[in-house]
């Protein structure tokens, strides 16, 4: 059974028309796969490789390089705290510990109900508004512990 439905396959193939080589559509193809499944399953990597004329290892190299691709299933709310220098200097570790304590999980874990996954990631490109986190696709900047509580409470 294919992980990519017909609409996803069509979207990926349409994307290849924008590039001089099919392989250049790898990042958008992986975004399609992750959007539809919430993560990048190995079988999906094989299907993307086949569609783009790549070796599965070439797709795996890209998936493992970028932190934006989830290599395992994540919770409904994926909290990614930036740990790079600007965020670290402005309290990212404190923010991560606070979220960990509030949710009862460690970095890299998902709550038993599948609602939250907590991750630390490298630079998310918002250094001037550190510390910050990305909740699914939304940035939350200039964080304080009370602000994090508000963000998490709004999700409940």
CSV table of C-alpha atoms in Angstrom, one decimal:
chain,number,residue,atom,x,y,z
A,1,UNK,CA,0.0,0.0,0.0
A,2,UNK,CA,1.3,3.4,-1.0
A,3,UNK,CA,1.8,6.1,1.7
A,4,UNK,CA,1.5,8.8,-1.0
A,5,UNK,CA,-2.1,9.3,-2.1
A,6,UNK,CA,-2.9,10.3,-5.7
A,7,UNK,CA,-3.2,14.0,-4.8
A,8,UNK,CA,0.2,14.0,-3.1
A,9,UNK,CA,1.8,12.2,-6.0
A,10,UNK,CA,0.3,14.7,-8.4
A,11,UNK,CA,1.5,17.6,-6.2
A,12,UNK,CA,5.0,16.3,-6.1
A,13,UNK,CA,5.2,15.7,-9.8
A,14,UNK,CA,3.8,19.1,-10.5
A,15,UNK,CA,6.5,20.6,-8.3
A,16,UNK,CA,9.2,18.9,-10.4
A,17,UNK,CA,8.2,21.1,-13.3
A,18,UNK,CA,9.5,24.2,-11.5
A,19,UNK,CA,13.1,22.9,-11.4
A,20,UNK,CA,15.6,22.0,-14.1
A,21,UNK,CA,16.2,18.6,-12.4
A,22,UNK,CA,13.6,16.4,-10.6
A,23,UNK,CA,16.0,15.9,-7.6
A,24,UNK,CA,15.6,19.7,-6.9
A,25,UNK,CA,12.0,19.0,-5.8
A,26,UNK,CA,13.1,16.8,-2.9
A,27,UNK,CA,12.5,19.3,-0.1
A,28,UNK,CA,9.0,20.3,-1.3
A,29,UNK,CA,8.2,16.6,-1.8
A,30,UNK,CA,9.3,15.8,1.7
A,31,UNK,CA,7.1,18.6,3.0
A,32,UNK,CA,4.1,17.1,1.2
A,33,UNK,CA,4.9,13.7,2.8
A,34,UNK,CA,5.2,15.2,6.2
A,35,UNK,CA,2.2,17.4,5.9
A,36,UNK,CA,0.1,14.3,5.1
A,37,UNK,CA,1.5,12.0,7.7
A,38,UNK,CA,3.0,14.3,10.4
A,39,UNK,CA,6.4,12.7,10.0
A,40,UNK,CA,8.6,11.0,7.4
A,41,UNK,CA,8.1,7.2,7.4
A,42,UNK,CA,10.8,5.1,5.8
A,43,UNK,CA,8.4,3.7,3.2
A,44,UNK,CA,7.4,7.2,2.3
A,45,UNK,CA,11.1,8.1,1.7
A,46,UNK,CA,11.3,5.2,-0.7
A,47,UNK,CA,8.3,6.4,-2.6
A,48,UNK,CA,9.6,9.9,-2.9
A,49,UNK,CA,13.0,8.5,-4.1
A,50,UNK,CA,11.2,6.5,-6.8
A,51,UNK,CA,9.1,9.5,-7.9
A,52,UNK,CA,12.2,11.7,-8.2
A,53,UNK,CA,14.6,9.2,-9.6
A,54,UNK,CA,16.8,9.1,-6.5
A,55,UNK,CA,18.3,6.4,-4.3
A,56,UNK,CA,16.5,6.0,-1.0
A,57,UNK,CA,19.8,6.7,0.8
A,58,UNK,CA,19.9,10.2,-0.9
A,59,UNK,CA,16.4,11.0,0.5
A,60,UNK,CA,17.5,9.7,3.9
A,61,UNK,CA,20.5,11.9,3.9
A,62,UNK,CA,18.3,15.0,3.5
A,63,UNK,CA,15.7,13.9,6.1
A,64,UNK,CA,18.4,13.3,8.7
A,65,UNK,CA,20.2,16.6,7.9
A,66,UNK,CA,17.3,18.9,8.4
A,67,UNK,CA,15.6,19.2,11.8
A,68,UNK,CA,12.4,20.4,10.1
A,69,UNK,CA,11.7,16.8,9.1
A,70,UNK,CA,10.4,14.5,11.8
A,71,UNK,CA,11.9,11.0,11.7
A,72,UNK,CA,9.4,9.6,14.1
A,73,UNK,CA,5.8,10.4,14.9
A,74,UNK,CA,5.2,13.5,16.9
A,75,UNK,CA,2.4,14.8,19.0
A,76,UNK,CA,-0.5,16.9,17.7
A,77,UNK,CA,1.4,19.9,19.1
A,78,UNK,CA,5.1,19.8,18.2
A,79,UNK,CA,7.0,22.3,20.4
A,80,UNK,CA,10.4,23.1,19.0
A,81,UNK,CA,12.6,25.3,21.3
A,82,UNK,CA,15.5,27.0,19.6
A,83,UNK,CA,18.7,26.3,21.5
A,84,UNK,CA,21.1,28.2,19.4
A,85,UNK,CA,23.4,31.0,20.8
A,86,UNK,CA,20.9,33.9,20.9
A,87,UNK,CA,18.2,31.9,22.4
A,88,UNK,CA,20.6,30.1,24.8
A,89,UNK,CA,21.9,33.4,26.1
A,90,UNK,CA,18.4,34.7,26.6
A,91,UNK,CA,17.0,31.7,28.5
A,92,UNK,CA,16.1,28.9,26.1
A,93,UNK,CA,17.2,26.2,28.6
A,94,UNK,CA,15.0,27.7,31.3
A,95,UNK,CA,12.1,27.7,28.8
A,96,UNK,CA,12.7,24.1,27.8
A,97,UNK,CA,12.9,23.0,31.5
A,98,UNK,CA,9.7,24.9,32.2
A,99,UNK,CA,7.8,23.2,29.3
A,100,UNK,CA,9.3,19.8,30.3
A,101,UNK,CA,8.1,20.2,33.9
A,102,UNK,CA,4.6,21.5,32.8
A,103,UNK,CA,4.1,18.6,30.4
A,104,UNK,CA,5.9,15.9,32.3
A,105,UNK,CA,8.1,14.9,29.4
A,106,UNK,CA,11.8,15.3,28.5
A,107,UNK,CA,13.2,16.6,25.3
A,108,UNK,CA,12.5,14.2,22.5
A,109,UNK,CA,9.5,12.7,24.2
A,110,UNK,CA,5.7,12.8,23.5
A,111,UNK,CA,3.0,13.0,26.2
A,112,UNK,CA,1.2,9.7,26.7
A,113,UNK,CA,-2.0,11.2,25.2
A,114,UNK,CA,-0.1,12.0,22.0
A,115,UNK,CA,-0.9,15.7,22.3
A,116,UNK,CA,2.6,17.2,22.8
A,117,UNK,CA,6.1,16.5,21.6
A,118,UNK,CA,9.0,18.6,23.0
A,119,UNK,CA,12.1,19.1,20.8
A,120,UNK,CA,15.2,21.2,20.9
A,121,UNK,CA,16.4,22.5,17.5
A,122,UNK,CA,19.1,24.6,16.0
A,123,UNK,CA,18.5,28.2,14.8
A,124,UNK,CA,15.0,29.0,13.7
A,125,UNK,CA,16.1,32.4,12.4
A,126,UNK,CA,14.5,34.6,15.0
A,127,UNK,CA,17.6,35.6,16.9
A,128,UNK,CA,16.5,39.2,17.5
A,129,UNK,CA,13.4,37.9,19.4
A,130,UNK,CA,15.0,35.2,21.5
A,131,UNK,CA,14.2,33.1,23.3
A,132,UNK,CA,11.6,31.6,20.9
A,133,UNK,CA,9.9,28.4,20.0
A,134,UNK,CA,8.0,27.0,17.0
A,135,UNK,CA,4.6,25.4,17.8
A,136,UNK,CA,3.8,23.3,14.8
A,137,UNK,CA,4.3,26.1,12.1
A,138,UNK,CA,3.8,29.1,14.3
A,139,UNK,CA,6.6,31.2,15.9
A,140,UNK,CA,6.3,32.4,19.5
A,141,UNK,CA,9.0,34.9,20.4
A,142,UNK,CA,10.3,36.9,23.4
A,143,UNK,CA,9.3,34.1,25.6
A,144,UNK,CA,8.9,34.2,29.4
A,145,UNK,CA,7.6,31.3,31.6
A,146,UNK,CA,4.2,33.1,32.0
A,147,UNK,CA,4.0,33.6,28.2
A,148,UNK,CA,4.7,29.9,27.7
A,149,UNK,CA,2.0,29.0,30.2
A,150,UNK,CA,-0.5,31.1,28.2
A,151,UNK,CA,0.5,29.5,24.9
A,152,UNK,CA,0.1,26.0,26.3
A,153,UNK,CA,-3.1,26.8,28.2
A,154,UNK,CA,-4.7,28.1,25.0
A,155,UNK,CA,-4.1,24.6,23.4
A,156,UNK,CA,-6.0,22.8,26.1
